């Protein structure tokens, strides 16, 4: 309590009467709450009642007077606004006791104000995330079979929250009969499968009578001492429109690339806002555990949705116009360490290890599309770890005559011989329940096959049911003839990447993206200046006094876009004054990447913005020392 008072959360008042609310006593914490000194109230210089917001004044007075009239001992003001010294308003909760004398006459009013401003603001921020994400929240108590839903969930089904019966029976009555039985069978498998995140797609009846598709993602948040589940929390997303989009794509095969490029930008832009604010909110120590749990569920759901989107976009992109490789020199050992570091938390959670073996005759520096090789490794390592617990996944690289052979091996479930022949076909998984249990689209291995083919190689599997699986893939080998000055070898993953003090020009028209980027960069101790379009950035850089270590350039902006701005910067400014320009883009298509490099950009960062990727790219191109 002392700590709360010290920080101005609670302020005590004694008022003489309710006519002019004359203050007789007030605690020192009023300085923090309202900015005034106690003597300002005690001397009558400041009238308490004059600080109450005009729209709240009548309610505040009437509640107090009614309590006095009814001879109540106390009264409460739930929330009202009161003016701070600078003219802004704070939101407070008030509770007051009425002190009577022996004759029953009120002699004074002793109460306290509790500052609710920050708590309400955090609640509004969480509500905002829920609104923009379109997720409905649900929870299920296994002890009582009580199911609770929020307003957003009710709205998805066309109901008002007051029309919803908070029971399991109500939910079951609306789920499609063909989906209900499989739902509970899959949920039982989830409970015994030690899988972190539950995912399921089913149909549910809208208030108007039609069926909509729901993507349910959640987790058990509380277990009993007997190992049985107590509480489940999850999110529901109406994916009916996505189903319509899929059908539309089939009808519009000739315009697939442009459609998916637009989808990439339109989906990744709001996803950047959702994931960025989730990251920032989770770093707020003022959130309660319940609030953190809700935000984390939203984050997990968003990441799962983004993975599905990425798989679909990549597959469509390669099926439509093929793939143009971006070959350059890179350190193979660093790439393998980078790939495994992405799964650090998952490895630790399941008590796994990863062993990397690179045979001696494998070159240290090779030429190839580093990003595409990493994409294959991520898919295969992810699959191996999904089916591995308390064991080791091995990665082996060896040199063949004109190629490199990679092998990722696990001791997991293994795969039937009959299924192995179909495994690399699109939308194929070993079991129909695999997607629900482990997530994914069934496109991952198809993408790996397409990538290997483009890089002159192949991919295959050797597996035995109940023993484990070994996935092999090959790519054409191109050795670096010389150690190029442009081949940047980053330090081991254990070495801290330090970009402290970098001066960055951020060129971004979207205010939400700007706020997220500023928050990330400031946490990395960078100095950031903002330009809202390419023309502003050009004018800033033309100033001889300007000095930046790097420019982060969005592509789609009004007035002047990122490609045009990069061309103008390079053409109009002396070469030794042009900082490295890195693209920020929600378009992952290769034609877009090629346009960036052709304009003179040196790298690109794909939205949604990830703090780790941002740090890696900035470190790579500014060569900040990582050692103290």
Coordinates of C-alpha atoms in Angstrom, one line a residue, residues 18-366:
X18 CA -20.8 19.0 -0.3
X19 CA -21.7 22.6 -1.1
X20 CA -18.3 23.7 -2.3
X21 CA -16.3 20.6 -1.5
X22 CA -13.9 22.6 0.7
X23 CA -10.8 20.5 1.4
X24 CA -9.7 20.2 5.0
X25 CA -7.0 17.5 4.6
X26 CA -5.2 16.1 1.6
X27 CA -2.2 13.7 1.3
X28 CA 1.2 14.7 -0.2
X29 CA 0.6 12.2 -3.1
X30 CA -1.8 14.8 -4.6
X31 CA 1.4 16.3 -6.2
X32 CA 1.8 13.2 -8.3
X33 CA -1.9 12.7 -9.0
X34 CA -2.9 16.2 -10.0
X35 CA 0.4 18.3 -10.0
X36 CA -0.8 20.7 -7.3
X37 CA 0.6 21.2 -3.8
X38 CA -1.6 20.3 -0.8
X39 CA -1.5 23.9 0.4
X40 CA -3.2 25.0 -2.9
X41 CA -6.3 23.1 -1.7
X42 CA -6.1 23.9 2.0
X43 CA -5.8 27.6 1.3
X44 CA -8.8 27.6 -1.0
X45 CA -6.7 28.7 -3.9
X46 CA -7.8 25.6 -5.8
X47 CA -11.4 24.4 -5.7
X48 CA -11.6 20.6 -5.9
X49 CA -15.0 20.5 -7.5
X50 CA -13.7 22.9 -10.3
X51 CA -11.2 20.2 -11.4
X52 CA -13.9 17.7 -12.1
X53 CA -14.6 17.3 -15.9
X54 CA -17.8 19.3 -16.8
X55 CA -19.4 16.2 -18.3
X56 CA -18.9 14.2 -15.1
X57 CA -19.6 16.9 -12.6
X58 CA -23.4 16.3 -12.3
X59 CA -23.0 12.6 -11.7
X60 CA -20.2 13.1 -9.1
X61 CA -22.3 15.6 -7.1
X62 CA -25.6 13.6 -7.4
X63 CA -24.0 10.3 -6.2
X64 CA -22.6 12.1 -3.1
X65 CA -25.8 14.1 -2.3
X66 CA -28.0 11.0 -2.7
X67 CA -25.8 9.0 -0.2
X68 CA -26.1 11.9 2.3
X69 CA -29.8 12.2 1.8
X70 CA -30.3 8.4 2.3
X71 CA -28.0 8.6 5.4
X72 CA -25.5 6.1 3.9
X73 CA -22.2 5.6 5.6
X74 CA -20.2 5.6 2.3
X75 CA -20.5 6.1 -1.4
X76 CA -18.5 5.2 -4.5
X77 CA -17.7 6.9 -7.8
X78 CA -16.7 4.2 -10.3
X79 CA -14.8 6.3 -12.8
X80 CA -14.7 10.0 -13.4
X81 CA -12.3 12.5 -14.9
X82 CA -10.3 15.1 -13.0
X83 CA -8.0 17.8 -14.4
X84 CA -4.3 17.6 -14.0
X85 CA -2.3 20.9 -13.5
X86 CA -1.3 20.9 -17.3
X87 CA -4.9 20.8 -18.4
X88 CA -5.1 17.1 -19.3
X89 CA -7.5 14.8 -17.5
X90 CA -6.9 11.7 -15.4
X91 CA -9.4 8.9 -14.8
X92 CA -10.0 8.1 -11.1
X93 CA -12.0 5.7 -8.9
X94 CA -13.3 7.4 -5.8
X95 CA -14.6 5.9 -2.4
X96 CA -15.7 8.2 0.4
X97 CA -17.0 7.6 4.0
X98 CA -19.4 10.0 5.6
X99 CA -18.6 11.0 9.2
X100 CA -21.6 11.8 11.4
X101 CA -21.7 13.3 14.9
X102 CA -23.9 12.1 17.7
X103 CA -26.9 14.1 16.4
X104 CA -26.6 12.3 13.0
X105 CA -25.3 15.4 11.2
X106 CA -22.5 14.9 8.6
X107 CA -19.4 16.7 9.9
X108 CA -17.0 15.8 7.0
X109 CA -16.3 13.4 4.2
X110 CA -13.2 11.2 4.2
X111 CA -12.2 9.5 1.0
X112 CA -9.6 8.5 -1.5
X113 CA -9.0 8.7 -5.2
X114 CA -7.3 5.8 -7.1
X115 CA -5.6 6.7 -10.3
X116 CA -7.0 4.4 -13.0
X117 CA -5.5 6.2 -16.1
X118 CA -2.7 3.8 -16.9
X119 CA -4.8 0.7 -16.2
X120 CA -7.6 1.9 -18.5
X121 CA -5.1 2.9 -21.2
X122 CA -3.6 -0.6 -21.1
X123 CA -7.1 -2.1 -21.3
X124 CA -7.9 0.1 -24.3
X125 CA -4.6 -0.9 -26.0
X126 CA -5.5 -4.6 -25.6
X127 CA -9.0 -3.9 -26.8
X128 CA -7.5 -2.1 -29.8
X129 CA -5.3 -5.2 -30.7
X130 CA -8.4 -7.4 -30.4
X131 CA -10.4 -5.1 -32.6
X132 CA -7.7 -4.9 -35.4
X133 CA -6.9 -8.6 -35.2
X134 CA -10.5 -9.7 -35.7
X135 CA -10.0 -12.5 -33.1
X136 CA -12.7 -13.6 -30.8
X137 CA -11.6 -14.8 -27.4
X138 CA -13.0 -17.9 -25.7
X139 CA -12.3 -19.9 -22.6
X140 CA -13.4 -23.4 -21.3
X141 CA -13.5 -24.5 -17.7
X142 CA -13.2 -28.3 -17.6
X143 CA -14.4 -28.5 -14.0
X144 CA -17.8 -26.8 -14.7
X145 CA -18.0 -27.1 -18.5
X146 CA -18.6 -23.4 -18.5
X147 CA -17.6 -21.7 -21.7
X148 CA -17.1 -18.0 -21.9
X149 CA -16.9 -15.8 -25.0
X150 CA -16.1 -12.1 -25.5
X151 CA -18.0 -9.5 -27.5
X152 CA -15.9 -10.0 -30.6
X153 CA -16.7 -13.8 -30.6
X154 CA -20.4 -13.0 -30.4
X155 CA -20.2 -10.5 -33.3
X156 CA -18.4 -13.0 -35.5
X157 CA -21.6 -15.2 -35.3
X158 CA -23.9 -12.2 -35.7
X159 CA -25.0 -12.1 -32.1
X160 CA -24.9 -9.4 -29.4
X161 CA -23.0 -10.7 -26.3
X162 CA -26.3 -10.5 -24.3
X163 CA -27.8 -13.2 -26.6
X164 CA -25.0 -15.7 -25.9
X165 CA -25.5 -18.6 -23.4
X166 CA -22.1 -19.1 -21.8
X167 CA -22.2 -22.9 -21.9
X168 CA -20.6 -25.8 -23.7
X169 CA -24.1 -26.9 -24.9
X170 CA -24.7 -23.6 -26.7
X171 CA -21.4 -23.9 -28.5
X172 CA -22.1 -27.6 -29.5
X173 CA -25.5 -26.7 -30.7
X174 CA -24.0 -24.3 -33.3
X175 CA -21.1 -26.4 -34.6
X176 CA -21.7 -28.4 -37.8
X177 CA -22.7 -32.0 -36.9
X178 CA -20.1 -33.4 -39.3
X179 CA -17.3 -31.4 -37.6
X180 CA -18.3 -31.9 -33.9
X181 CA -17.2 -35.5 -33.4
X182 CA -13.9 -35.0 -35.2
X183 CA -13.3 -31.9 -33.1
X184 CA -13.4 -33.8 -29.8
X185 CA -11.4 -36.7 -31.2
X186 CA -8.7 -34.3 -32.3
X187 CA -8.8 -32.4 -29.0
X188 CA -8.3 -35.7 -27.1
X189 CA -5.2 -36.3 -29.3
X190 CA -4.0 -32.8 -28.5
X191 CA -4.3 -33.3 -24.8
X192 CA -2.2 -36.5 -24.8
X193 CA 0.2 -35.3 -27.5
X194 CA 2.2 -32.7 -25.5
X195 CA 1.6 -30.2 -28.3
X196 CA 1.9 -26.6 -27.2
X197 CA -0.6 -25.0 -29.5
X198 CA -4.1 -26.4 -30.5
X199 CA -5.4 -25.6 -33.9
X200 CA -8.7 -26.7 -35.6
X201 CA -10.9 -25.6 -38.4
X202 CA -14.6 -26.2 -38.3
X203 CA -17.9 -24.8 -39.4
X204 CA -20.3 -23.0 -37.1
X205 CA -23.8 -21.6 -37.8
X206 CA -24.2 -17.9 -38.1
X207 CA -27.2 -16.2 -36.5
X208 CA -28.6 -15.7 -40.0
X209 CA -28.5 -19.4 -40.7
X210 CA -25.5 -19.8 -43.0
X211 CA -22.3 -21.7 -42.1
X212 CA -19.0 -19.9 -41.5
X213 CA -15.5 -21.4 -41.2
X214 CA -13.7 -20.8 -37.9
X215 CA -10.0 -21.2 -37.2
X216 CA -9.6 -22.0 -33.5
X217 CA -6.1 -21.6 -32.0
X218 CA -5.4 -21.9 -28.3
X219 CA -3.7 -23.8 -25.4
X220 CA -4.3 -25.2 -22.0
X221 CA -3.4 -22.4 -19.6
X222 CA -3.9 -24.3 -16.3
X223 CA -3.4 -28.0 -15.4
X224 CA -4.4 -29.8 -12.2
X225 CA -1.9 -31.6 -9.9
X226 CA -3.3 -34.9 -11.4
X227 CA -2.2 -33.9 -14.8
X228 CA -5.7 -33.2 -16.1
X229 CA -6.6 -29.9 -17.8
X230 CA -8.5 -27.2 -15.8
X231 CA -8.6 -24.2 -18.1
X232 CA -8.4 -23.6 -21.9
X233 CA -8.1 -20.3 -23.6
X234 CA -8.2 -19.6 -27.3
X235 CA -9.0 -17.4 -30.2
X236 CA -11.6 -17.8 -33.0
X237 CA -11.1 -16.3 -36.4
X238 CA -13.7 -16.2 -39.2
X239 CA -11.7 -17.5 -42.2
X240 CA -14.7 -17.8 -44.5
X241 CA -13.4 -14.9 -46.6
X242 CA -10.1 -16.8 -47.0
X243 CA -12.0 -19.7 -48.3
X244 CA -13.7 -17.4 -50.9
X245 CA -10.2 -16.0 -51.8
X246 CA -8.9 -19.6 -52.4
X247 CA -11.8 -20.2 -54.8
X248 CA -11.2 -16.9 -56.6
X249 CA -7.6 -17.8 -57.1
X250 CA -8.5 -21.0 -58.9
X251 CA -10.7 -18.9 -61.3
X252 CA -8.1 -16.3 -61.9
X253 CA -5.0 -18.4 -62.6
X254 CA -3.8 -15.9 -65.3
X255 CA -3.5 -13.1 -62.8
X256 CA -2.1 -15.1 -59.9
X257 CA 1.2 -13.3 -59.4
X258 CA -0.2 -9.8 -59.3
X259 CA -3.0 -10.9 -57.0
X260 CA -0.6 -12.6 -54.6
X261 CA 1.8 -9.7 -54.6
X262 CA -1.1 -7.4 -53.6
X263 CA -2.2 -10.0 -51.0
X264 CA 1.3 -10.1 -49.6
X265 CA 1.4 -6.3 -49.1
X266 CA -2.2 -6.0 -47.8
X267 CA -1.8 -8.9 -45.3
X268 CA 1.7 -8.2 -44.1
X269 CA 1.0 -4.5 -43.4
X270 CA -1.7 -5.1 -40.7
X271 CA 0.3 -8.2 -39.5
X272 CA 3.3 -5.9 -38.9
X273 CA 1.1 -3.7 -36.7
X274 CA -0.3 -6.6 -34.7
X275 CA 3.0 -8.5 -34.1
X276 CA 4.9 -5.3 -33.5
X277 CA 2.5 -4.0 -30.8
X278 CA 2.3 -7.5 -29.3
X279 CA 6.1 -7.5 -28.9
X280 CA 6.0 -4.0 -27.3
X281 CA 3.2 -4.8 -25.0
X282 CA 4.8 -8.0 -23.7
X283 CA 7.8 -6.0 -22.6
X284 CA 5.5 -3.9 -20.4
X285 CA 6.0 -4.9 -16.8
X286 CA 2.7 -3.2 -15.8
X287 CA 0.5 -5.8 -17.4
X288 CA -1.2 -8.4 -15.3
X289 CA -0.5 -12.1 -15.9
X290 CA -4.0 -12.6 -17.4
X291 CA -3.3 -9.7 -19.8
X292 CA 0.1 -11.1 -20.8
X293 CA -1.5 -14.5 -21.4
X294 CA -4.2 -13.0 -23.6
X295 CA -1.7 -11.0 -25.6
X296 CA 0.6 -14.1 -25.9
X297 CA -2.3 -16.1 -27.3
X298 CA -2.9 -13.4 -29.9
X299 CA 0.8 -13.4 -30.8
X300 CA 0.9 -17.2 -31.2
X301 CA -2.2 -17.1 -33.3
X302 CA -0.8 -14.3 -35.5
X303 CA 2.5 -16.2 -36.0
X304 CA 0.6 -19.4 -37.0
X305 CA -1.5 -17.4 -39.4
X306 CA 1.6 -15.7 -40.9
X307 CA 3.3 -19.0 -41.4
X308 CA 0.3 -20.3 -43.4
X309 CA 0.2 -17.1 -45.5
X310 CA 4.0 -17.3 -46.3
X311 CA 3.7 -21.0 -47.4
X312 CA 0.8 -20.2 -49.7
X313 CA 2.4 -17.1 -51.2
X314 CA 5.7 -18.9 -51.8
X315 CA 4.0 -21.8 -53.5
X316 CA 1.9 -19.6 -55.7
X317 CA 4.9 -17.5 -56.6
X318 CA 7.0 -20.5 -57.7
X319 CA 4.2 -22.2 -59.5
X320 CA 3.3 -19.1 -61.5
X321 CA 6.6 -17.6 -62.9
X322 CA 9.3 -19.8 -61.3
X323 CA 12.1 -18.3 -59.2
X324 CA 15.1 -16.1 -59.9
X325 CA 18.0 -17.0 -57.6
X326 CA 20.0 -14.3 -55.9
X327 CA 23.5 -15.9 -55.8
X328 CA 26.3 -14.5 -53.7
X329 CA 29.2 -15.6 -51.6
X330 CA 28.4 -16.6 -48.0
X331 CA 29.8 -18.6 -45.0
X332 CA 28.1 -22.0 -44.9
X333 CA 29.0 -22.7 -41.3
X334 CA 27.4 -19.4 -40.2
X335 CA 24.3 -20.2 -42.2
X336 CA 23.8 -23.5 -40.5
X337 CA 24.3 -21.9 -37.0
X338 CA 21.8 -19.3 -37.9
X339 CA 19.3 -21.8 -39.0
X340 CA 19.5 -23.8 -35.7
X341 CA 19.5 -20.6 -33.6
X342 CA 16.0 -19.8 -34.9
X343 CA 14.7 -22.9 -33.0
X344 CA 16.5 -22.2 -29.7
X345 CA 13.4 -21.9 -27.5
X346 CA 11.8 -25.0 -29.1
X347 CA 15.0 -27.0 -28.6
X348 CA 15.2 -26.1 -24.9
X349 CA 11.5 -26.7 -24.3
X350 CA 11.6 -30.3 -25.5
X351 CA 15.1 -31.0 -24.1
X352 CA 16.5 -31.6 -27.6
X353 CA 19.9 -30.9 -29.1
X354 CA 21.2 -30.3 -32.6
X355 CA 24.5 -31.6 -33.8
X356 CA 26.1 -30.1 -36.9
X357 CA 28.8 -32.0 -38.9
X358 CA 30.5 -30.4 -41.9
X359 CA 33.0 -32.7 -43.6
X360 CA 36.5 -31.5 -44.1
X361 CA 36.4 -31.2 -47.9
X362 CA 33.3 -28.9 -47.8
X363 CA 34.4 -25.3 -48.8
X364 CA 34.0 -22.7 -46.1
X365 CA 32.7 -20.0 -48.5
X366 CA 30.3 -21.1 -51.3

